[in-house]
PDB file of C-alpha atoms in Angstrom:
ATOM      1  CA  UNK A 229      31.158  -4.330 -30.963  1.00 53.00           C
ATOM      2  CA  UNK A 230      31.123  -0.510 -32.289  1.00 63.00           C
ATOM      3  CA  UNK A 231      26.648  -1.505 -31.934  1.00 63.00           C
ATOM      4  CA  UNK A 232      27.408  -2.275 -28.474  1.00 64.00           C
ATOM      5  CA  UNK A 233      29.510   0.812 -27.533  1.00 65.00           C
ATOM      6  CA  UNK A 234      26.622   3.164 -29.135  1.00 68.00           C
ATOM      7  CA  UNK A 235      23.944   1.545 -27.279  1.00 69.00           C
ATOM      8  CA  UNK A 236      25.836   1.237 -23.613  1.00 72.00           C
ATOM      9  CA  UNK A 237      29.288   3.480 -24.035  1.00 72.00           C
ATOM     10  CA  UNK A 238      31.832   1.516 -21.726  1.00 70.00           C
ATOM     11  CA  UNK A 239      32.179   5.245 -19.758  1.00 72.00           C
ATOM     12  CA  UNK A 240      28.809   4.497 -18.626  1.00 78.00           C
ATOM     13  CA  UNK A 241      27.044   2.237 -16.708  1.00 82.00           C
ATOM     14  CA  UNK A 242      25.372  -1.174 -17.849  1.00 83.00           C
ATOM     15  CA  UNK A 243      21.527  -0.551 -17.160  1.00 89.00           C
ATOM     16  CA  UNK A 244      21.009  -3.774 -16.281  1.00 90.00           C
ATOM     17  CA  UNK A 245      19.569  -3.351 -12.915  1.00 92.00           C
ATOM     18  CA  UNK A 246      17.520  -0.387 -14.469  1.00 93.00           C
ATOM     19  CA  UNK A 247      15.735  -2.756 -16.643  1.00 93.00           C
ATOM     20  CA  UNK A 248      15.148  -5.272 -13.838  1.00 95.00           C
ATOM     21  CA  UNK A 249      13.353  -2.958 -11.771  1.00 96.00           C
ATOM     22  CA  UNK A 250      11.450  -2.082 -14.412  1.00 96.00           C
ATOM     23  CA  UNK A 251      10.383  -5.313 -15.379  1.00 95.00           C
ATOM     24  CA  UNK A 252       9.622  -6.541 -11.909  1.00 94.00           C
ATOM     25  CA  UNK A 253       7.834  -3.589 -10.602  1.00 95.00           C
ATOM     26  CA  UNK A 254       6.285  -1.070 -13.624  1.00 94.00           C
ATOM     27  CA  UNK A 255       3.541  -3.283 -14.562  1.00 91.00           C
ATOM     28  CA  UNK A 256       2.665  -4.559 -11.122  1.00 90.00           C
ATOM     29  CA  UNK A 257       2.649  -1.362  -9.952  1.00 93.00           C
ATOM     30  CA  UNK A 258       0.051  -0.102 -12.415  1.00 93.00           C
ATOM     31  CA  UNK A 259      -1.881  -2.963 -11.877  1.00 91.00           C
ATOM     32  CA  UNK A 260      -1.856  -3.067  -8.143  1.00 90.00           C
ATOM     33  CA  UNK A 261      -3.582   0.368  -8.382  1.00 90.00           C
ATOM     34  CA  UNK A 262      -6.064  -0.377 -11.156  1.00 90.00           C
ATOM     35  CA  UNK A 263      -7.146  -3.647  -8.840  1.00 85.00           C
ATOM     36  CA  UNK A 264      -7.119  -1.440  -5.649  1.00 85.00           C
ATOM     37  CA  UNK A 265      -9.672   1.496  -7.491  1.00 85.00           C
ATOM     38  CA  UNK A 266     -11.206  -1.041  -9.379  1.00 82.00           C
ATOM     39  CA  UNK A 267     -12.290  -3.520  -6.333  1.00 75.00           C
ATOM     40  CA  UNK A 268     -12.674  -0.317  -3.226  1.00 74.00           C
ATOM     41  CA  UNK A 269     -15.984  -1.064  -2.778  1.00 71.00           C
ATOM     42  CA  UNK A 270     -15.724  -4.509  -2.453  1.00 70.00           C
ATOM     43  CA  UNK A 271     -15.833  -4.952   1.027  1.00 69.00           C
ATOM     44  CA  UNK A 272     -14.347  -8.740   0.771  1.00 67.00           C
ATOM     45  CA  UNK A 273     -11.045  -7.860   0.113  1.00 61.00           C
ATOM     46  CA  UNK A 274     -10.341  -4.991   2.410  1.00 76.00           C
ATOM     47  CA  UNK A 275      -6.645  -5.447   3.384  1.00 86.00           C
ATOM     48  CA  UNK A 276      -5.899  -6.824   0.222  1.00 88.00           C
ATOM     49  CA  UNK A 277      -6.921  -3.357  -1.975  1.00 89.00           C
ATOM     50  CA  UNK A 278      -4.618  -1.357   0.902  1.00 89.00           C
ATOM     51  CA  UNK A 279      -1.694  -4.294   0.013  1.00 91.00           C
ATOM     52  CA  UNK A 280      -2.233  -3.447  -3.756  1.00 91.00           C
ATOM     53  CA  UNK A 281      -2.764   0.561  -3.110  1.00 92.00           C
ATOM     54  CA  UNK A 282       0.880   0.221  -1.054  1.00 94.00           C
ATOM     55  CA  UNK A 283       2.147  -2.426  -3.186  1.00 95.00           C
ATOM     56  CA  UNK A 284       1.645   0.503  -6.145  1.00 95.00           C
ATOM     57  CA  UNK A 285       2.998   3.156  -4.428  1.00 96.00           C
ATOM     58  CA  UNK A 286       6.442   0.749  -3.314  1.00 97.00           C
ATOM     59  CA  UNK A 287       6.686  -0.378  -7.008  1.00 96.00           C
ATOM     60  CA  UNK A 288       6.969   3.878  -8.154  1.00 97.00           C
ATOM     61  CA  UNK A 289       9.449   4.396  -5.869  1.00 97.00           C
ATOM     62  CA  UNK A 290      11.907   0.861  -6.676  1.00 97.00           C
ATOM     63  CA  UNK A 291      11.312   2.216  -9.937  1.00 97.00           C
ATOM     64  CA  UNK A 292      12.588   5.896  -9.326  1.00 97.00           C
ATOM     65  CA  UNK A 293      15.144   4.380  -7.294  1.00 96.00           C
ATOM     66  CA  UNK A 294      16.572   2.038 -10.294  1.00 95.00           C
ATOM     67  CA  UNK A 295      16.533   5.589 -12.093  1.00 95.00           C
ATOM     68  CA  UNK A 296      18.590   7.696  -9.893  1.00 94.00           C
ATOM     69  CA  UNK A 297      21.534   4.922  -9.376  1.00 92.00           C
ATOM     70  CA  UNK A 298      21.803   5.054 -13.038  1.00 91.00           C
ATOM     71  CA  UNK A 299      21.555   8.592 -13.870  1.00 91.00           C
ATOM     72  CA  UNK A 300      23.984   9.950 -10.459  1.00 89.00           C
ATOM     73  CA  UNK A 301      26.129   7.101 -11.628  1.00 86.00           C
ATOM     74  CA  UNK A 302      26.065   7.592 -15.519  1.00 85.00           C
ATOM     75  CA  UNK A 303      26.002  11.321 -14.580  1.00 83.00           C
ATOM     76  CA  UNK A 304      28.976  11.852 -11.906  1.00 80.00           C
ATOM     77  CA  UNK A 305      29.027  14.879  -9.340  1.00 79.00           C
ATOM     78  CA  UNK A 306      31.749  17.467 -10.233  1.00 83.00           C
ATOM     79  CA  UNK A 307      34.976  16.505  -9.534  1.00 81.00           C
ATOM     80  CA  UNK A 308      33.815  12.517 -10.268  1.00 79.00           C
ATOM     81  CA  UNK A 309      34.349  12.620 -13.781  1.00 75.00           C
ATOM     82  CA  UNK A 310      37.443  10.770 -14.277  1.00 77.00           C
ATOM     83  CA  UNK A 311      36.648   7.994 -11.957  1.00 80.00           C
ATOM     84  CA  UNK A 312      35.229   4.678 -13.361  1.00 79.00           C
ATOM     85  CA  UNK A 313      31.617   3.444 -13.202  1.00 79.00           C
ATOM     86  CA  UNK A 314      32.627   1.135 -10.425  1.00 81.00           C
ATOM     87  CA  UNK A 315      34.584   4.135  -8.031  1.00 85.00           C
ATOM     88  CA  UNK A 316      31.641   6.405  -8.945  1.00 84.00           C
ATOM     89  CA  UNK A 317      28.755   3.298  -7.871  1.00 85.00           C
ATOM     90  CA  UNK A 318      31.168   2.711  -4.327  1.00 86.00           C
ATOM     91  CA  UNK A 319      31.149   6.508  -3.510  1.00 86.00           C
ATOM     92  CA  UNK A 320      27.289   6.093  -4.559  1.00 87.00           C
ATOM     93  CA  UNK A 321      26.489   2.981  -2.017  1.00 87.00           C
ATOM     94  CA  UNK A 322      28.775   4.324   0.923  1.00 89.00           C
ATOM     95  CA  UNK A 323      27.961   8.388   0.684  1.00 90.00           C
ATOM     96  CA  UNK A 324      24.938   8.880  -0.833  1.00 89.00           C
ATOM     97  CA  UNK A 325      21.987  10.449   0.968  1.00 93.00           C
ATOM     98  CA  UNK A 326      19.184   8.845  -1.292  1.00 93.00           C
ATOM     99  CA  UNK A 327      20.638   5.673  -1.244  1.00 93.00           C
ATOM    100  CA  UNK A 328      20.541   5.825   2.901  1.00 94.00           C
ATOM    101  CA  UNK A 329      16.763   6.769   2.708  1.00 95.00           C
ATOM    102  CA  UNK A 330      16.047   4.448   0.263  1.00 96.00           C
ATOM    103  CA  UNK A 331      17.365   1.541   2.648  1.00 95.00           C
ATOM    104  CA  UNK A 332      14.736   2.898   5.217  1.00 96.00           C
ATOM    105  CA  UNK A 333      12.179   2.878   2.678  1.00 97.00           C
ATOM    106  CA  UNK A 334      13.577  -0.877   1.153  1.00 96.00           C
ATOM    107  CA  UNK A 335      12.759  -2.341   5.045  1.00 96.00           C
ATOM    108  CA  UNK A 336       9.578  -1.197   5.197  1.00 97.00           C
ATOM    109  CA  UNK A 337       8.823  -2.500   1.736  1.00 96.00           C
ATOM    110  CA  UNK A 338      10.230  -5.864   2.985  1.00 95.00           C
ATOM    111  CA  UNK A 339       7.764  -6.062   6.309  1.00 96.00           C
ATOM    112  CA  UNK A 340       5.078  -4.434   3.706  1.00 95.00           C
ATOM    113  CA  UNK A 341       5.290  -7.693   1.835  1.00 95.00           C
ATOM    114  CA  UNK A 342       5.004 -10.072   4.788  1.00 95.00           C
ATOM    115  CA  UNK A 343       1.744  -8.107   6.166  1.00 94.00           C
ATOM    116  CA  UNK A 344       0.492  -8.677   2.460  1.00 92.00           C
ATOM    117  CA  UNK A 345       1.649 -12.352   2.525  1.00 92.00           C
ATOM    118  CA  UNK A 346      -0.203 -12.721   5.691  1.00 92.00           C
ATOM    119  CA  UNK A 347      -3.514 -10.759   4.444  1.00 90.00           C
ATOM    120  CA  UNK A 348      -3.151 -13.117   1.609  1.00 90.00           C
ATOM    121  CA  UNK A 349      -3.299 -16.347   3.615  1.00 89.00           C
ATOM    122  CA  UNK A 350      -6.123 -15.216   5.530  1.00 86.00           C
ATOM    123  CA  UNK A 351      -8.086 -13.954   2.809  1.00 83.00           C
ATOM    124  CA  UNK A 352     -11.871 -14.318   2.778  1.00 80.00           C
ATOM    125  CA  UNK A 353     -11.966 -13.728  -1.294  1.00 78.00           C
ATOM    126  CA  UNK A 354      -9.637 -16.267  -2.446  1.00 82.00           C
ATOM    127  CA  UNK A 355      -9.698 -17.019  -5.979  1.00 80.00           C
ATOM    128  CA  UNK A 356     -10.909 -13.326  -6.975  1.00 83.00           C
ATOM    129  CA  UNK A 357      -9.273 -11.282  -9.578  1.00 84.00           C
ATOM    130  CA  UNK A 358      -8.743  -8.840  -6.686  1.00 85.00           C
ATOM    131  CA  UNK A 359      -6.640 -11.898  -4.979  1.00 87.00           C
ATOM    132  CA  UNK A 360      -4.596 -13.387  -7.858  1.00 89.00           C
ATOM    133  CA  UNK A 361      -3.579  -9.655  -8.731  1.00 90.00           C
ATOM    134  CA  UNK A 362      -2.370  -9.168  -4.989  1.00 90.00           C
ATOM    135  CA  UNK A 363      -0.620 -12.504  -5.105  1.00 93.00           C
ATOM    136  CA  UNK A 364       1.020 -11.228  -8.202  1.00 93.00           C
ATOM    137  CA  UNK A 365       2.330  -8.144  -7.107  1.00 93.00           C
ATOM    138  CA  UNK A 366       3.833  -9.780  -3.938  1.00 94.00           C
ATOM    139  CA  UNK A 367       5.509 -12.142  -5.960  1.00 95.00           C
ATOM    140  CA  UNK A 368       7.118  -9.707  -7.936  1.00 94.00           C
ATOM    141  CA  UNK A 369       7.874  -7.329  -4.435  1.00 95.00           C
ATOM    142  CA  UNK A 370       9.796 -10.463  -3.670  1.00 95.00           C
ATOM    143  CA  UNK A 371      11.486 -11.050  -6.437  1.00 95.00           C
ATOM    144  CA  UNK A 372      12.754  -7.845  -6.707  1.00 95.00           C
ATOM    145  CA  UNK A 373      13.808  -7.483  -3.224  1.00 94.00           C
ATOM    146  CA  UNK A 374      15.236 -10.441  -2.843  1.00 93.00           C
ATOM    147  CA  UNK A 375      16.848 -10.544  -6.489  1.00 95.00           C
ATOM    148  CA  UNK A 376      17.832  -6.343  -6.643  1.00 93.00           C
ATOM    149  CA  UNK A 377      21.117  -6.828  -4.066  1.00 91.00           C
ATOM    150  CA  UNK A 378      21.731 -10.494  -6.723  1.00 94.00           C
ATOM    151  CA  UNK A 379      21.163  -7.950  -9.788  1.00 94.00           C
ATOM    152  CA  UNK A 380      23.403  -4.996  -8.540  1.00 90.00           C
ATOM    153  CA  UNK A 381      26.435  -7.308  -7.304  1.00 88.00           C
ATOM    154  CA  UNK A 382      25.878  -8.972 -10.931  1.00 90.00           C
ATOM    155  CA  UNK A 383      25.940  -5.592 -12.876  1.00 87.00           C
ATOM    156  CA  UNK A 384      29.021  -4.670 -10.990  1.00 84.00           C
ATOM    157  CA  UNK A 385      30.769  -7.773 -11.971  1.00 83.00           C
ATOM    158  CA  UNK A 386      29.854  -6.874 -15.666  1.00 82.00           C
ATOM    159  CA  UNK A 387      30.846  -3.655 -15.248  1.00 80.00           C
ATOM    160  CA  UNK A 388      34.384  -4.872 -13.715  1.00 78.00           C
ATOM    161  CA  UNK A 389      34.893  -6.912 -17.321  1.00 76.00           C
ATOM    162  CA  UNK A 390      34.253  -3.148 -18.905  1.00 75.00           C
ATOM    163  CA  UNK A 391      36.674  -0.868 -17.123  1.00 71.00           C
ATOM    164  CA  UNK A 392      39.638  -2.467 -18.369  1.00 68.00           C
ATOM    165  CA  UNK A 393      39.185  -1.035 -21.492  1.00 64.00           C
ATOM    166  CA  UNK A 394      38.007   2.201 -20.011  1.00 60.00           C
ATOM    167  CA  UNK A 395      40.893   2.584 -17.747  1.00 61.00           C
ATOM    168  CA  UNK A 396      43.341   1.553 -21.209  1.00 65.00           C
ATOM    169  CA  UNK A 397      41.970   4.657 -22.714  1.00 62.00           C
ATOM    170  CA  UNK A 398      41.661   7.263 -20.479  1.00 61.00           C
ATOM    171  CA  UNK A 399      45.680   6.571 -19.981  1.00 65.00           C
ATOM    172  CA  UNK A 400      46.229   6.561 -23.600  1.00 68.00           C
ATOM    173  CA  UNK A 401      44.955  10.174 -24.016  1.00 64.00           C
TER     174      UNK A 401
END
């Protein structure tokens, strides 16, 4: 347990979503934008090297996203200190300015993926490397939208299990 409590102190929160956006977006992203320079000239795939240029550009930003949840909530605003993970994640999801822009951002990255979806189906170049690398990265978009709200709710609920003990000994000091 004392492992556990170096490598994610209970005061702090579980980077659990963190590491989800990482996995589902970092190495899409990078390859959505290798594919997209890699295939520009090819003039078969034209929407499909704007989906993966975008796609890129969406994954960066669900990435620095992920980053700033953690670090305003593992790093509270003045005054915040005291409160748990959980208070300091609410005040977070209802008062936050980033968090409301993100949302903007999070619908358009939503009706991004159906215009790829759509590009996909119609697709001239099917079965290029160009195509199964756009396929890929839409796949992941999805997951990760659809999945992030599942992940956050499920982070919470393991962070709920932690502030018992947090709570216990904040009092006893």
């Amino acid at each position: 347990e004392e492992g556990c409590a170096a490598i994610c102190p209970a005061d702090k929160p579980l980077p659990i979503f963190l590491t989800f956006a990482l996995a589902t977006n970092a190495i899409s992203g990078v390859m959505s934008l290798v594919y997209a320079a890699r295939e520009w000239s090819n003039s078969c795939g034209e929407p499909l090297q704007t989906f993966c240029l975008v796609a890129g550009f969406i994954a960066a930003v669900n990435v620095a996203f992920a980053s700033y949840l953690y670090y305003r909530t593992a790093h509270p605003l003045p005054g915040m200190e005291e409160n748990s993970v959980l208070d300091r994640s609410w005040h977070l999801f209802l008062y936050d300015p980033g968090v409301y822009c993100y949302l903007f951002f999070y619908l358009f990255a939503f009706g991004w993926n159906f215009a790829g979806a759509s590009w996909l189906a119609d697709s001239q170049c099917k079965g290029s490397d160009l195509h199964r690398m756009a396929s890929a990265a839409s796949l992941l978009l999805w997951l990760y939208l659809g999945g992030g709200v599942a992940v956050i709710v499920l982070s919470l609920c393991f962070q709920c299990s932690r502030e018992d003990d947090v709570m216990a000994a904040r009092r006893a000091r």
